[in-house]
mmCIF file of C-alpha atoms in Angstrom:
data_model
loop_
_atom_site.group_PDB
_atom_site.id
_atom_site.type_symbol
_atom_site.label_atom_id
_atom_site.label_comp_id
_atom_site.label_asym_id
_atom_site.label_seq_id
_atom_site.Cartn_x
_atom_site.Cartn_y
_atom_site.Cartn_z
ATOM 1 C CA UNK X 339 -8.432 14.314 9.677
ATOM 2 C CA UNK X 340 -7.491 16.535 6.736
ATOM 3 C CA UNK X 341 -9.117 16.786 3.465
ATOM 4 C CA UNK X 342 -8.083 17.491 -0.047
ATOM 5 C CA UNK X 343 -10.036 19.207 -2.958
ATOM 6 C CA UNK X 344 -8.961 16.579 -5.338
ATOM 7 C CA UNK X 345 -9.986 13.644 -3.149
ATOM 8 C CA UNK X 346 -13.223 12.879 -4.844
ATOM 9 C CA UNK X 347 -14.759 9.421 -5.656
ATOM 10 C CA UNK X 348 -18.119 8.316 -7.075
ATOM 11 C CA UNK X 349 -19.237 4.901 -5.910
ATOM 12 C CA UNK X 350 -20.049 2.756 -8.911
ATOM 13 C CA UNK X 351 -23.581 1.510 -8.972
ATOM 14 C CA UNK X 352 -22.284 -1.956 -9.943
ATOM 15 C CA UNK X 353 -20.751 -2.175 -6.547
ATOM 16 C CA UNK X 354 -24.053 -1.993 -4.811
ATOM 17 C CA UNK X 355 -25.787 -4.165 -7.386
ATOM 18 C CA UNK X 356 -23.160 -6.938 -6.741
ATOM 19 C CA UNK X 357 -24.178 -6.924 -2.993
ATOM 20 C CA UNK X 358 -27.070 -9.450 -3.784
ATOM 21 C CA UNK X 359 -24.364 -12.019 -4.652
ATOM 22 C CA UNK X 360 -23.390 -12.079 -1.172
ATOM 23 C CA UNK X 361 -26.893 -11.807 0.494
ATOM 24 C CA UNK X 362 -25.895 -8.335 1.859
ATOM 25 C CA UNK X 363 -28.178 -5.353 1.570
ATOM 26 C CA UNK X 364 -26.470 -1.977 0.487
ATOM 27 C CA UNK X 365 -28.219 -0.125 3.305
ATOM 28 C CA UNK X 366 -26.515 -2.598 5.897
ATOM 29 C CA UNK X 367 -23.116 -1.781 4.482
ATOM 30 C CA UNK X 368 -23.837 1.954 4.472
ATOM 31 C CA UNK X 369 -25.035 1.906 8.078
ATOM 32 C CA UNK X 370 -22.177 -0.209 9.340
ATOM 33 C CA UNK X 371 -19.783 2.202 7.627
ATOM 34 C CA UNK X 372 -21.699 5.030 9.540
ATOM 35 C CA UNK X 373 -22.323 7.147 6.374
ATOM 36 C CA UNK X 374 -25.545 8.710 5.048
ATOM 37 C CA UNK X 375 -27.763 6.678 2.596
ATOM 38 C CA UNK X 376 -27.205 9.406 0.028
ATOM 39 C CA UNK X 377 -24.153 7.444 -0.705
ATOM 40 C CA UNK X 378 -26.270 5.125 -2.795
ATOM 41 C CA UNK X 379 -26.796 8.121 -5.159
ATOM 42 C CA UNK X 380 -24.382 7.800 -8.190
ATOM 43 C CA UNK X 381 -23.846 11.392 -8.161
ATOM 44 C CA UNK X 382 -22.754 11.462 -4.466
ATOM 45 C CA UNK X 383 -19.042 12.191 -3.972
ATOM 46 C CA UNK X 384 -17.200 10.767 -1.073
ATOM 47 C CA UNK X 385 -13.443 10.876 -0.036
ATOM 48 C CA UNK X 386 -11.010 8.119 0.324
ATOM 49 C CA UNK X 387 -11.606 7.829 4.006
ATOM 50 C CA UNK X 388 -15.330 7.135 3.352
ATOM 51 C CA UNK X 389 -14.575 4.901 0.561
ATOM 52 C CA UNK X 390 -12.272 2.869 2.712
ATOM 53 C CA UNK X 391 -14.997 2.768 5.534
ATOM 54 C CA UNK X 392 -17.391 1.230 2.960
ATOM 55 C CA UNK X 393 -15.139 -1.508 1.886
ATOM 56 C CA UNK X 394 -14.417 -2.198 5.569
ATOM 57 C CA UNK X 395 -17.940 -2.360 6.363
ATOM 58 C CA UNK X 396 -18.566 -4.802 3.337
ATOM 59 C CA UNK X 397 -15.556 -7.123 4.421
ATOM 60 C CA UNK X 398 -16.899 -7.304 7.929
ATOM 61 C CA UNK X 399 -20.392 -8.532 6.780
ATOM 62 C CA UNK X 400 -19.196 -11.271 4.444
ATOM 63 C CA UNK X 401 -18.661 -14.701 5.877
ATOM 64 C CA UNK X 402 -15.362 -15.218 4.167
ATOM 65 C CA UNK X 403 -13.483 -12.169 2.734
ATOM 66 C CA UNK X 404 -10.878 -14.186 0.974
ATOM 67 C CA UNK X 405 -13.424 -16.365 -0.967
ATOM 68 C CA UNK X 406 -15.378 -12.975 -1.575
ATOM 69 C CA UNK X 407 -12.380 -11.464 -3.286
ATOM 70 C CA UNK X 408 -12.106 -14.418 -5.542
ATOM 71 C CA UNK X 409 -15.729 -14.477 -6.379
ATOM 72 C CA UNK X 410 -15.781 -10.662 -7.264
ATOM 73 C CA UNK X 411 -12.721 -11.110 -9.495
ATOM 74 C CA UNK X 412 -13.978 -14.091 -11.380
ATOM 75 C CA UNK X 413 -17.601 -12.736 -11.636
ATOM 76 C CA UNK X 414 -16.419 -9.514 -13.634
ATOM 77 C CA UNK X 415 -18.707 -9.379 -16.796
ATOM 78 C CA UNK X 416 -16.751 -7.743 -19.488
ATOM 79 C CA UNK X 417 -19.923 -6.216 -21.137
ATOM 80 C CA UNK X 418 -20.741 -4.326 -17.930
ATOM 81 C CA UNK X 419 -17.223 -2.816 -17.588
ATOM 82 C CA UNK X 420 -16.823 0.846 -18.073
ATOM 83 C CA UNK X 421 -14.406 2.226 -20.922
ATOM 84 C CA UNK X 422 -11.358 2.669 -18.372
ATOM 85 C CA UNK X 423 -11.433 -1.065 -17.801
ATOM 86 C CA UNK X 424 -12.874 -2.286 -20.932
ATOM 87 C CA UNK X 425 -9.730 -0.779 -23.111
ATOM 88 C CA UNK X 426 -7.095 -2.903 -20.955
ATOM 89 C CA UNK X 427 -9.218 -5.958 -21.610
ATOM 90 C CA UNK X 428 -8.736 -5.539 -25.424
ATOM 91 C CA UNK X 429 -4.902 -4.492 -25.335
ATOM 92 C CA UNK X 430 -2.281 -5.919 -27.432
ATOM 93 C CA UNK X 431 -0.755 -8.009 -24.582
ATOM 94 C CA UNK X 432 -0.697 -8.132 -20.750
ATOM 95 C CA UNK X 433 1.992 -5.383 -20.327
ATOM 96 C CA UNK X 434 -0.123 -3.084 -22.457
ATOM 97 C CA UNK X 435 -3.155 -3.851 -20.368
ATOM 98 C CA UNK X 436 -1.472 -3.135 -17.203
ATOM 99 C CA UNK X 437 -0.010 0.283 -18.479
ATOM 100 C CA UNK X 438 -3.462 1.234 -19.635
ATOM 101 C CA UNK X 439 -5.063 0.292 -16.177
ATOM 102 C CA UNK X 440 -2.406 2.374 -14.438
ATOM 103 C CA UNK X 441 -3.065 5.384 -16.753
ATOM 104 C CA UNK X 442 -6.803 5.452 -16.923
ATOM 105 C CA UNK X 443 -7.753 4.134 -13.384
ATOM 106 C CA UNK X 444 -6.699 7.542 -11.809
ATOM 107 C CA UNK X 445 -9.715 8.993 -13.485
ATOM 108 C CA UNK X 446 -12.053 7.108 -11.231
ATOM 109 C CA UNK X 447 -10.200 6.960 -7.762
ATOM 110 C CA UNK X 448 -7.143 8.726 -6.430
ATOM 111 C CA UNK X 449 -5.059 5.695 -6.602
ATOM 112 C CA UNK X 450 -1.812 4.926 -8.333
ATOM 113 C CA UNK X 451 -0.640 1.773 -9.802
ATOM 114 C CA UNK X 452 3.120 1.526 -9.903
ATOM 115 C CA UNK X 453 4.445 -1.205 -12.278
ATOM 116 C CA UNK X 454 7.992 -1.971 -11.921
ATOM 117 C CA UNK X 455 9.883 -4.456 -14.080
ATOM 118 C CA UNK X 456 13.208 -5.779 -12.830
ATOM 119 C CA UNK X 457 15.053 -8.945 -13.718
ATOM 120 C CA UNK X 458 12.663 -11.950 -14.357
ATOM 121 C CA UNK X 459 9.874 -10.354 -12.113
ATOM 122 C CA UNK X 460 7.438 -7.499 -12.430
ATOM 123 C CA UNK X 461 5.963 -6.072 -9.271
ATOM 124 C CA UNK X 462 2.777 -4.142 -8.920
ATOM 125 C CA UNK X 463 2.127 -1.689 -5.894
ATOM 126 C CA UNK X 464 -0.776 0.166 -5.095
ATOM 127 C CA UNK X 465 -0.729 3.748 -3.536
ATOM 128 C CA UNK X 466 -3.960 5.806 -2.561
ATOM 129 C CA UNK X 467 -2.915 9.356 -2.793
ATOM 130 C CA UNK X 468 -4.957 10.755 0.161
ATOM 131 C CA UNK X 469 -5.140 7.885 2.474
ATOM 132 C CA UNK X 470 -4.624 8.479 6.205
ATOM 133 C CA UNK X 471 -5.402 4.947 7.162
ATOM 134 C CA UNK X 472 -4.378 1.607 5.722
ATOM 135 C CA UNK X 473 -6.370 0.253 2.923
ATOM 136 C CA UNK X 474 -8.859 -2.426 3.785
ATOM 137 C CA UNK X 475 -7.244 -5.696 2.834
ATOM 138 C CA UNK X 476 -10.225 -6.819 1.051
ATOM 139 C CA UNK X 477 -9.948 -3.724 -1.266
ATOM 140 C CA UNK X 478 -6.531 -4.471 -1.904
ATOM 141 C CA UNK X 479 -7.262 -8.224 -2.755
ATOM 142 C CA UNK X 480 -9.930 -7.306 -5.177
ATOM 143 C CA UNK X 481 -7.785 -4.822 -6.881
ATOM 144 C CA UNK X 482 -4.797 -7.293 -7.358
ATOM 145 C CA UNK X 483 -7.032 -10.394 -8.122
ATOM 146 C CA UNK X 484 -8.687 -8.236 -10.941
ATOM 147 C CA UNK X 485 -5.373 -7.197 -12.352
ATOM 148 C CA UNK X 486 -4.372 -10.918 -12.656
ATOM 149 C CA UNK X 487 -7.915 -11.766 -13.982
ATOM 150 C CA UNK X 488 -7.318 -9.356 -16.731
ATOM 151 C CA UNK X 489 -4.155 -11.115 -17.730
ATOM 152 C CA UNK X 490 -5.648 -14.511 -17.525
ATOM 153 C CA UNK X 491 -8.819 -13.598 -19.643
ATOM 154 C CA UNK X 492 -6.986 -11.496 -22.185
ATOM 155 C CA UNK X 493 -4.300 -14.049 -22.971
ATOM 156 C CA UNK X 494 -6.430 -17.166 -22.362
ATOM 157 C CA UNK X 495 -3.330 -18.580 -20.114
ATOM 158 C CA UNK X 496 -3.900 -19.373 -16.651
ATOM 159 C CA UNK X 497 -0.963 -17.520 -15.324
ATOM 160 C CA UNK X 498 0.058 -17.538 -11.630
ATOM 161 C CA UNK X 499 1.809 -15.025 -9.486
ATOM 162 C CA UNK X 500 5.282 -15.303 -7.929
ATOM 163 C CA UNK X 501 4.321 -13.881 -4.820
ATOM 164 C CA UNK X 502 1.689 -11.658 -2.986
ATOM 165 C CA UNK X 503 2.146 -9.471 -0.024
ATOM 166 C CA UNK X 504 -0.666 -7.790 2.011
ATOM 167 C CA UNK X 505 0.044 -5.125 4.746
ATOM 168 C CA UNK X 506 -3.102 -6.067 6.489
ATOM 169 C CA UNK X 507 -4.391 -9.373 8.163
ATOM 170 C CA UNK X 508 -6.836 -11.723 6.693
ATOM 171 C CA UNK X 509 -8.293 -15.102 7.883
ATOM 172 C CA UNK X 510 -8.660 -18.230 5.715
ATOM 173 C CA UNK X 511 -6.413 -17.033 2.984
ATOM 174 C CA UNK X 512 -6.315 -20.502 1.313
ATOM 175 C CA UNK X 513 -8.896 -19.409 -1.342
ATOM 176 C CA UNK X 514 -6.663 -16.424 -2.253
ATOM 177 C CA UNK X 515 -3.518 -18.695 -2.552
ATOM 178 C CA UNK X 516 -5.264 -20.953 -4.918
ATOM 179 C CA UNK X 517 -6.488 -18.072 -6.947
ATOM 180 C CA UNK X 518 -2.919 -16.525 -7.231
ATOM 181 C CA UNK X 519 -1.256 -19.680 -7.282
ATOM 182 C CA UNK X 520 1.386 -18.569 -4.514
ATOM 183 C CA UNK X 521 1.864 -18.233 -0.780
ATOM 184 C CA UNK X 522 0.648 -15.006 0.822
ATOM 185 C CA UNK X 523 2.553 -12.836 3.124
ATOM 186 C CA UNK X 524 0.251 -11.055 5.614
ATOM 187 C CA UNK X 525 1.528 -8.234 7.689
ATOM 188 C CA UNK X 526 3.984 -7.203 5.137
ATOM 189 C CA UNK X 527 5.540 -3.485 4.584
ATOM 190 C CA UNK X 528 3.484 -2.938 1.605
ATOM 191 C CA UNK X 529 0.897 -4.296 -0.737
ATOM 192 C CA UNK X 530 2.474 -5.872 -3.663
ATOM 193 C CA UNK X 531 1.750 -8.534 -6.296
ATOM 194 C CA UNK X 532 4.922 -10.041 -8.126
ATOM 195 C CA UNK X 533 4.339 -11.399 -11.304
ATOM 196 C CA UNK X 534 6.640 -13.226 -13.922
ATOM 197 C CA UNK X 535 7.986 -10.692 -16.261
ATOM 198 C CA UNK X 536 7.651 -13.259 -19.163
ATOM 199 C CA UNK X 537 3.817 -13.335 -18.757
ATOM 200 C CA UNK X 538 3.780 -9.612 -19.704
ATOM 201 C CA UNK X 539 4.399 -10.419 -23.133
ATOM 202 C CA UNK X 540 1.695 -12.833 -23.596
ATOM 203 C CA UNK X 541 -0.671 -11.532 -26.485
ATOM 204 C CA UNK X 542 -4.139 -11.099 -25.734
ATOM 205 C CA UNK X 543 -6.778 -13.185 -27.593
ATOM 206 C CA UNK X 544 -9.239 -10.485 -26.858
ATOM 207 C CA UNK X 545 -7.095 -7.815 -28.782
ATOM 208 C CA UNK X 546 -9.301 -5.500 -30.645
ATOM 209 C CA UNK X 547 -7.524 -2.669 -32.448
ATOM 210 C CA UNK X 548 -10.647 -1.069 -33.807
ATOM 211 C CA UNK X 549 -12.168 -0.967 -30.461
ATOM 212 C CA UNK X 550 -8.969 0.769 -28.971
ATOM 213 C CA UNK X 551 -8.846 3.213 -31.821
ATOM 214 C CA UNK X 552 -12.100 4.477 -30.551
ATOM 215 C CA UNK X 553 -11.625 4.049 -26.699
ATOM 216 C CA UNK X 554 -8.057 5.399 -26.418
ATOM 217 C CA UNK X 555 -8.501 8.975 -27.752
ATOM 218 C CA UNK X 556 -11.764 9.566 -25.955
ATOM 219 C CA UNK X 557 -10.256 8.311 -22.673
ATOM 220 C CA UNK X 558 -6.949 10.332 -23.183
ATOM 221 C CA UNK X 559 -9.189 13.421 -23.968
ATOM 222 C CA UNK X 560 -11.189 12.885 -20.620
ATOM 223 C CA UNK X 561 -7.984 12.237 -18.583
ATOM 224 C CA UNK X 562 -6.225 15.412 -20.212
ATOM 225 C CA UNK X 563 -9.524 17.582 -19.354
ATOM 226 C CA UNK X 564 -9.552 16.200 -15.716
ATOM 227 C CA UNK X 565 -5.775 17.054 -15.220
ATOM 228 C CA UNK X 566 -6.269 20.577 -16.860
ATOM 229 C CA UNK X 567 -9.168 21.055 -14.422
ATOM 230 C CA UNK X 568 -6.972 20.420 -11.365
ATOM 231 C CA UNK X 569 -4.889 23.307 -10.021
ATOM 232 C CA UNK X 570 -1.469 22.685 -11.118
ATOM 233 C CA UNK X 571 -0.105 24.411 -7.913
ATOM 234 C CA UNK X 572 -2.069 22.348 -5.622
ATOM 235 C CA UNK X 573 -1.009 19.175 -7.388
ATOM 236 C CA UNK X 574 2.718 20.385 -7.408
ATOM 237 C CA UNK X 575 2.397 21.283 -3.621
ATOM 238 C CA UNK X 576 0.666 17.851 -2.797
ATOM 239 C CA UNK X 577 3.516 16.071 -4.497
ATOM 240 C CA UNK X 578 6.174 18.016 -2.484
ATOM 241 C CA UNK X 579 4.371 17.410 0.639
ATOM 242 C CA UNK X 580 4.305 13.840 0.168
ATOM 243 C CA UNK X 581 8.119 13.489 -0.555
ATOM 244 C CA UNK X 582 9.428 15.970 1.950
ATOM 245 C CA UNK X 583 10.597 13.487 4.352
ATOM 246 C CA UNK X 584 12.990 11.874 1.994
ATOM 247 C CA UNK X 585 14.637 15.265 1.106
ATOM 248 C CA UNK X 586 14.130 18.195 -0.882
ATOM 249 C CA UNK X 587 11.793 17.441 -3.801
ATOM 250 C CA UNK X 588 13.442 17.702 -7.236
ATOM 251 C CA UNK X 589 11.642 19.567 -10.090
ATOM 252 C CA UNK X 590 12.349 16.463 -12.332
ATOM 253 C CA UNK X 591 10.686 14.214 -9.919
ATOM 254 C CA UNK X 592 7.697 16.205 -9.465
ATOM 255 C CA UNK X 593 7.501 16.748 -13.298
ATOM 256 C CA UNK X 594 7.589 13.170 -13.970
ATOM 257 C CA UNK X 595 4.910 12.416 -11.247
ATOM 258 C CA UNK X 596 2.802 14.749 -13.376
ATOM 259 C CA UNK X 597 3.536 13.166 -16.616
ATOM 260 C CA UNK X 598 5.210 16.353 -18.174
ATOM 261 C CA UNK X 599 8.747 17.730 -18.719
ATOM 262 C CA UNK X 600 10.641 20.074 -16.352
ATOM 263 C CA UNK X 601 10.291 22.814 -18.879
ATOM 264 C CA UNK X 602 6.519 22.351 -19.254
ATOM 265 C CA UNK X 603 5.990 22.438 -15.558
ATOM 266 C CA UNK X 604 8.303 25.458 -15.212
ATOM 267 C CA UNK X 605 6.237 27.071 -18.010
ATOM 268 C CA UNK X 606 2.924 26.235 -16.339
ATOM 269 C CA UNK X 607 4.046 27.602 -12.912
ATOM 270 C CA UNK X 608 5.191 30.766 -14.550
ATOM 271 C CA UNK X 609 1.748 31.015 -16.058
ATOM 272 C CA UNK X 610 0.341 31.082 -12.636
ATOM 273 C CA UNK X 611 2.650 33.574 -11.445
ATOM 274 C CA UNK X 612 4.648 31.281 -9.068
ATOM 275 C CA UNK X 613 7.706 29.244 -9.232
ATOM 276 C CA UNK X 614 8.813 25.676 -8.150
ATOM 277 C CA UNK X 615 11.015 27.360 -5.200
ATOM 278 C CA UNK X 616 8.085 29.432 -3.988
ATOM 279 C CA UNK X 617 5.801 26.486 -3.810
ATOM 280 C CA UNK X 618 8.284 24.392 -1.964
ATOM 281 C CA UNK X 619 8.462 27.024 0.561
ATOM 282 C CA UNK X 620 4.738 27.110 0.960
ATOM 283 C CA UNK X 621 4.436 23.338 1.111
ATOM 284 C CA UNK X 622 7.002 23.277 3.839
ATOM 285 C CA UNK X 623 5.259 26.148 5.784
ATOM 286 C CA UNK X 624 1.852 24.448 5.557
ATOM 287 C CA UNK X 625 3.144 20.952 6.461
ATOM 288 C CA UNK X 626 5.203 22.727 9.411
ATOM 289 C CA UNK X 627 1.904 24.021 11.042
ATOM 290 C CA UNK X 628 0.120 20.704 10.506
ATOM 291 C CA UNK X 629 3.002 18.761 12.114
ATOM 292 C CA UNK X 630 3.367 21.344 15.135
ATOM 293 C CA UNK X 631 -0.451 20.892 15.749
ATOM 294 C CA UNK X 632 0.335 17.166 16.298
ATOM 295 C CA UNK X 633 1.261 16.900 19.844
ATOM 296 C CA UNK X 634 2.723 13.384 19.430
ATOM 297 C CA UNK X 635 5.619 14.847 17.399
ATOM 298 C CA UNK X 636 8.654 16.627 19.012
ATOM 299 C CA UNK X 637 10.410 19.335 17.235
ATOM 300 C CA UNK X 638 13.320 17.203 15.913
ATOM 301 C CA UNK X 639 10.739 14.887 14.201
ATOM 302 C CA UNK X 640 8.983 17.855 12.643
ATOM 303 C CA UNK X 641 12.228 19.042 11.238
ATOM 304 C CA UNK X 642 13.044 15.556 9.874
ATOM 305 C CA UNK X 643 9.637 15.128 8.287
ATOM 306 C CA UNK X 644 10.124 18.577 6.619
ATOM 307 C CA UNK X 645 13.388 17.467 5.009
ATOM 308 C CA UNK X 646 15.670 19.554 7.081
ATOM 309 C CA UNK X 647 19.110 18.238 8.018
ATOM 310 C CA UNK X 648 19.266 19.893 11.338
ATOM 311 C CA UNK X 649 16.888 21.579 13.918
ATOM 312 C CA UNK X 650 18.494 24.874 13.413
ATOM 313 C CA UNK X 651 17.913 25.174 9.717
ATOM 314 C CA UNK X 652 14.170 24.305 10.478
ATOM 315 C CA UNK X 653 14.280 27.083 13.326
ATOM 316 C CA UNK X 654 15.717 29.702 10.926
ATOM 317 C CA UNK X 655 12.922 28.911 8.076
ATOM 318 C CA UNK X 656 10.095 28.982 10.474
ATOM 319 C CA UNK X 657 11.203 32.391 11.947
ATOM 320 C CA UNK X 658 11.038 33.795 8.535
ATOM 321 C CA UNK X 659 7.532 32.280 7.838
ATOM 322 C CA UNK X 660 5.974 33.111 11.132
ATOM 323 C CA UNK X 661 8.297 35.577 12.842
ATOM 324 C CA UNK X 662 8.233 33.226 15.812
ATOM 325 C CA UNK X 663 10.071 30.089 16.949
ATOM 326 C CA UNK X 664 8.336 26.607 16.404
ATOM 327 C CA UNK X 665 8.264 25.985 20.171
ATOM 328 C CA UNK X 666 6.591 29.354 20.913
ATOM 329 C CA UNK X 667 4.107 28.875 18.136
ATOM 330 C CA UNK X 668 3.246 25.612 19.607
ATOM 331 C CA UNK X 669 2.896 27.038 23.089
ATOM 332 C CA UNK X 670 0.711 29.953 22.047
ATOM 333 C CA UNK X 671 -1.618 27.928 19.863
ATOM 334 C CA UNK X 672 -1.758 24.670 21.624
ATOM 335 C CA UNK X 673 -1.464 26.121 25.080
ATOM 336 C CA UNK X 674 1.871 24.377 25.930
ATOM 337 C CA UNK X 675 4.709 25.485 27.945
ATOM 338 C CA UNK X 676 7.431 27.018 25.463
ATOM 339 C CA UNK X 677 10.426 24.385 24.991
ATOM 340 C CA UNK X 678 13.689 26.247 25.843
ATOM 341 C CA UNK X 679 15.828 26.825 22.553
ATOM 342 C CA UNK X 680 18.955 26.554 24.828
ATOM 343 C CA UNK X 681 17.737 22.890 25.672
ATOM 344 C CA UNK X 682 17.736 22.196 22.083
ATOM 345 C CA UNK X 683 21.215 23.692 21.672
ATOM 346 C CA UNK X 684 19.818 26.688 19.774
ATOM 347 C CA UNK X 685 21.322 30.111 19.966
ATOM 348 C CA UNK X 686 19.588 33.255 19.890
ATOM 349 C CA UNK X 687 20.665 34.281 16.394
ATOM 350 C CA UNK X 688 18.706 31.232 14.919
#
């Protein structure tokens, strides 16, 4: 299991206090997740894998996860909400609230909320940046149910969803279908909540301009400070690695992911005595080593995952990096028999 220096989560104390609502002890959840009791300390930092383990353990201890999701979403007390969630509750309308949630939630957990408006619908998709395992269905359900609850409370209108897709499995989903007002598709390709786009324009009766004038600048400063504290080169390489399989990453795409212009990104990389091209080479080299260490991947698959159109291009690049062929590197480091380049259609000058 790989780790990332930016994969850091502090579990909120409100979660542990909420265990009593389901007659579950926090210690039992932690033990089932096979984690140290130090997790109960608010200052204790965990990664995404451990965060998922806690939610999975919690879901296995409750009687009915679907009913639990609804209870958590409806039981949210606004007065206890942290500023990053309080601001959306007092937004101008539902669209503004969702945008604020997507912007500020990344300050707490390494999760992206993608909002896509198209035609008469708006889809919301969740992406955990450092996840190596699927998200626990209960965690996904709580997140999406809470996003819908924000719209209902803020607007005072009992809006329903058009569709809900969950990649995992869950039994007795009737409670969830009643809550969202739509059928639920389990085992889907992705976790996605589809809303009616017209609902995004519903004004919030809880709109509080004065409160937002106080919260927004403070939240933006905290977000900017958090982003500045991260290594720009590390973030760029992480985005590159995530998108290699779909082709060579473009600077415009990477800059957009970081919320800056192409020129700003180039300037910041120059300040670090590096370049976009150099980081792309480093990202590919690091991922190549990681993939070659995975015995389930053959060399053609490794080349594809690195964004190379053919195996010979990968061989040429790897020889420049390691002064060795990928097959021989794997043989030396993992104790495999070297794969003949001739059998792969490679010539000696590659």
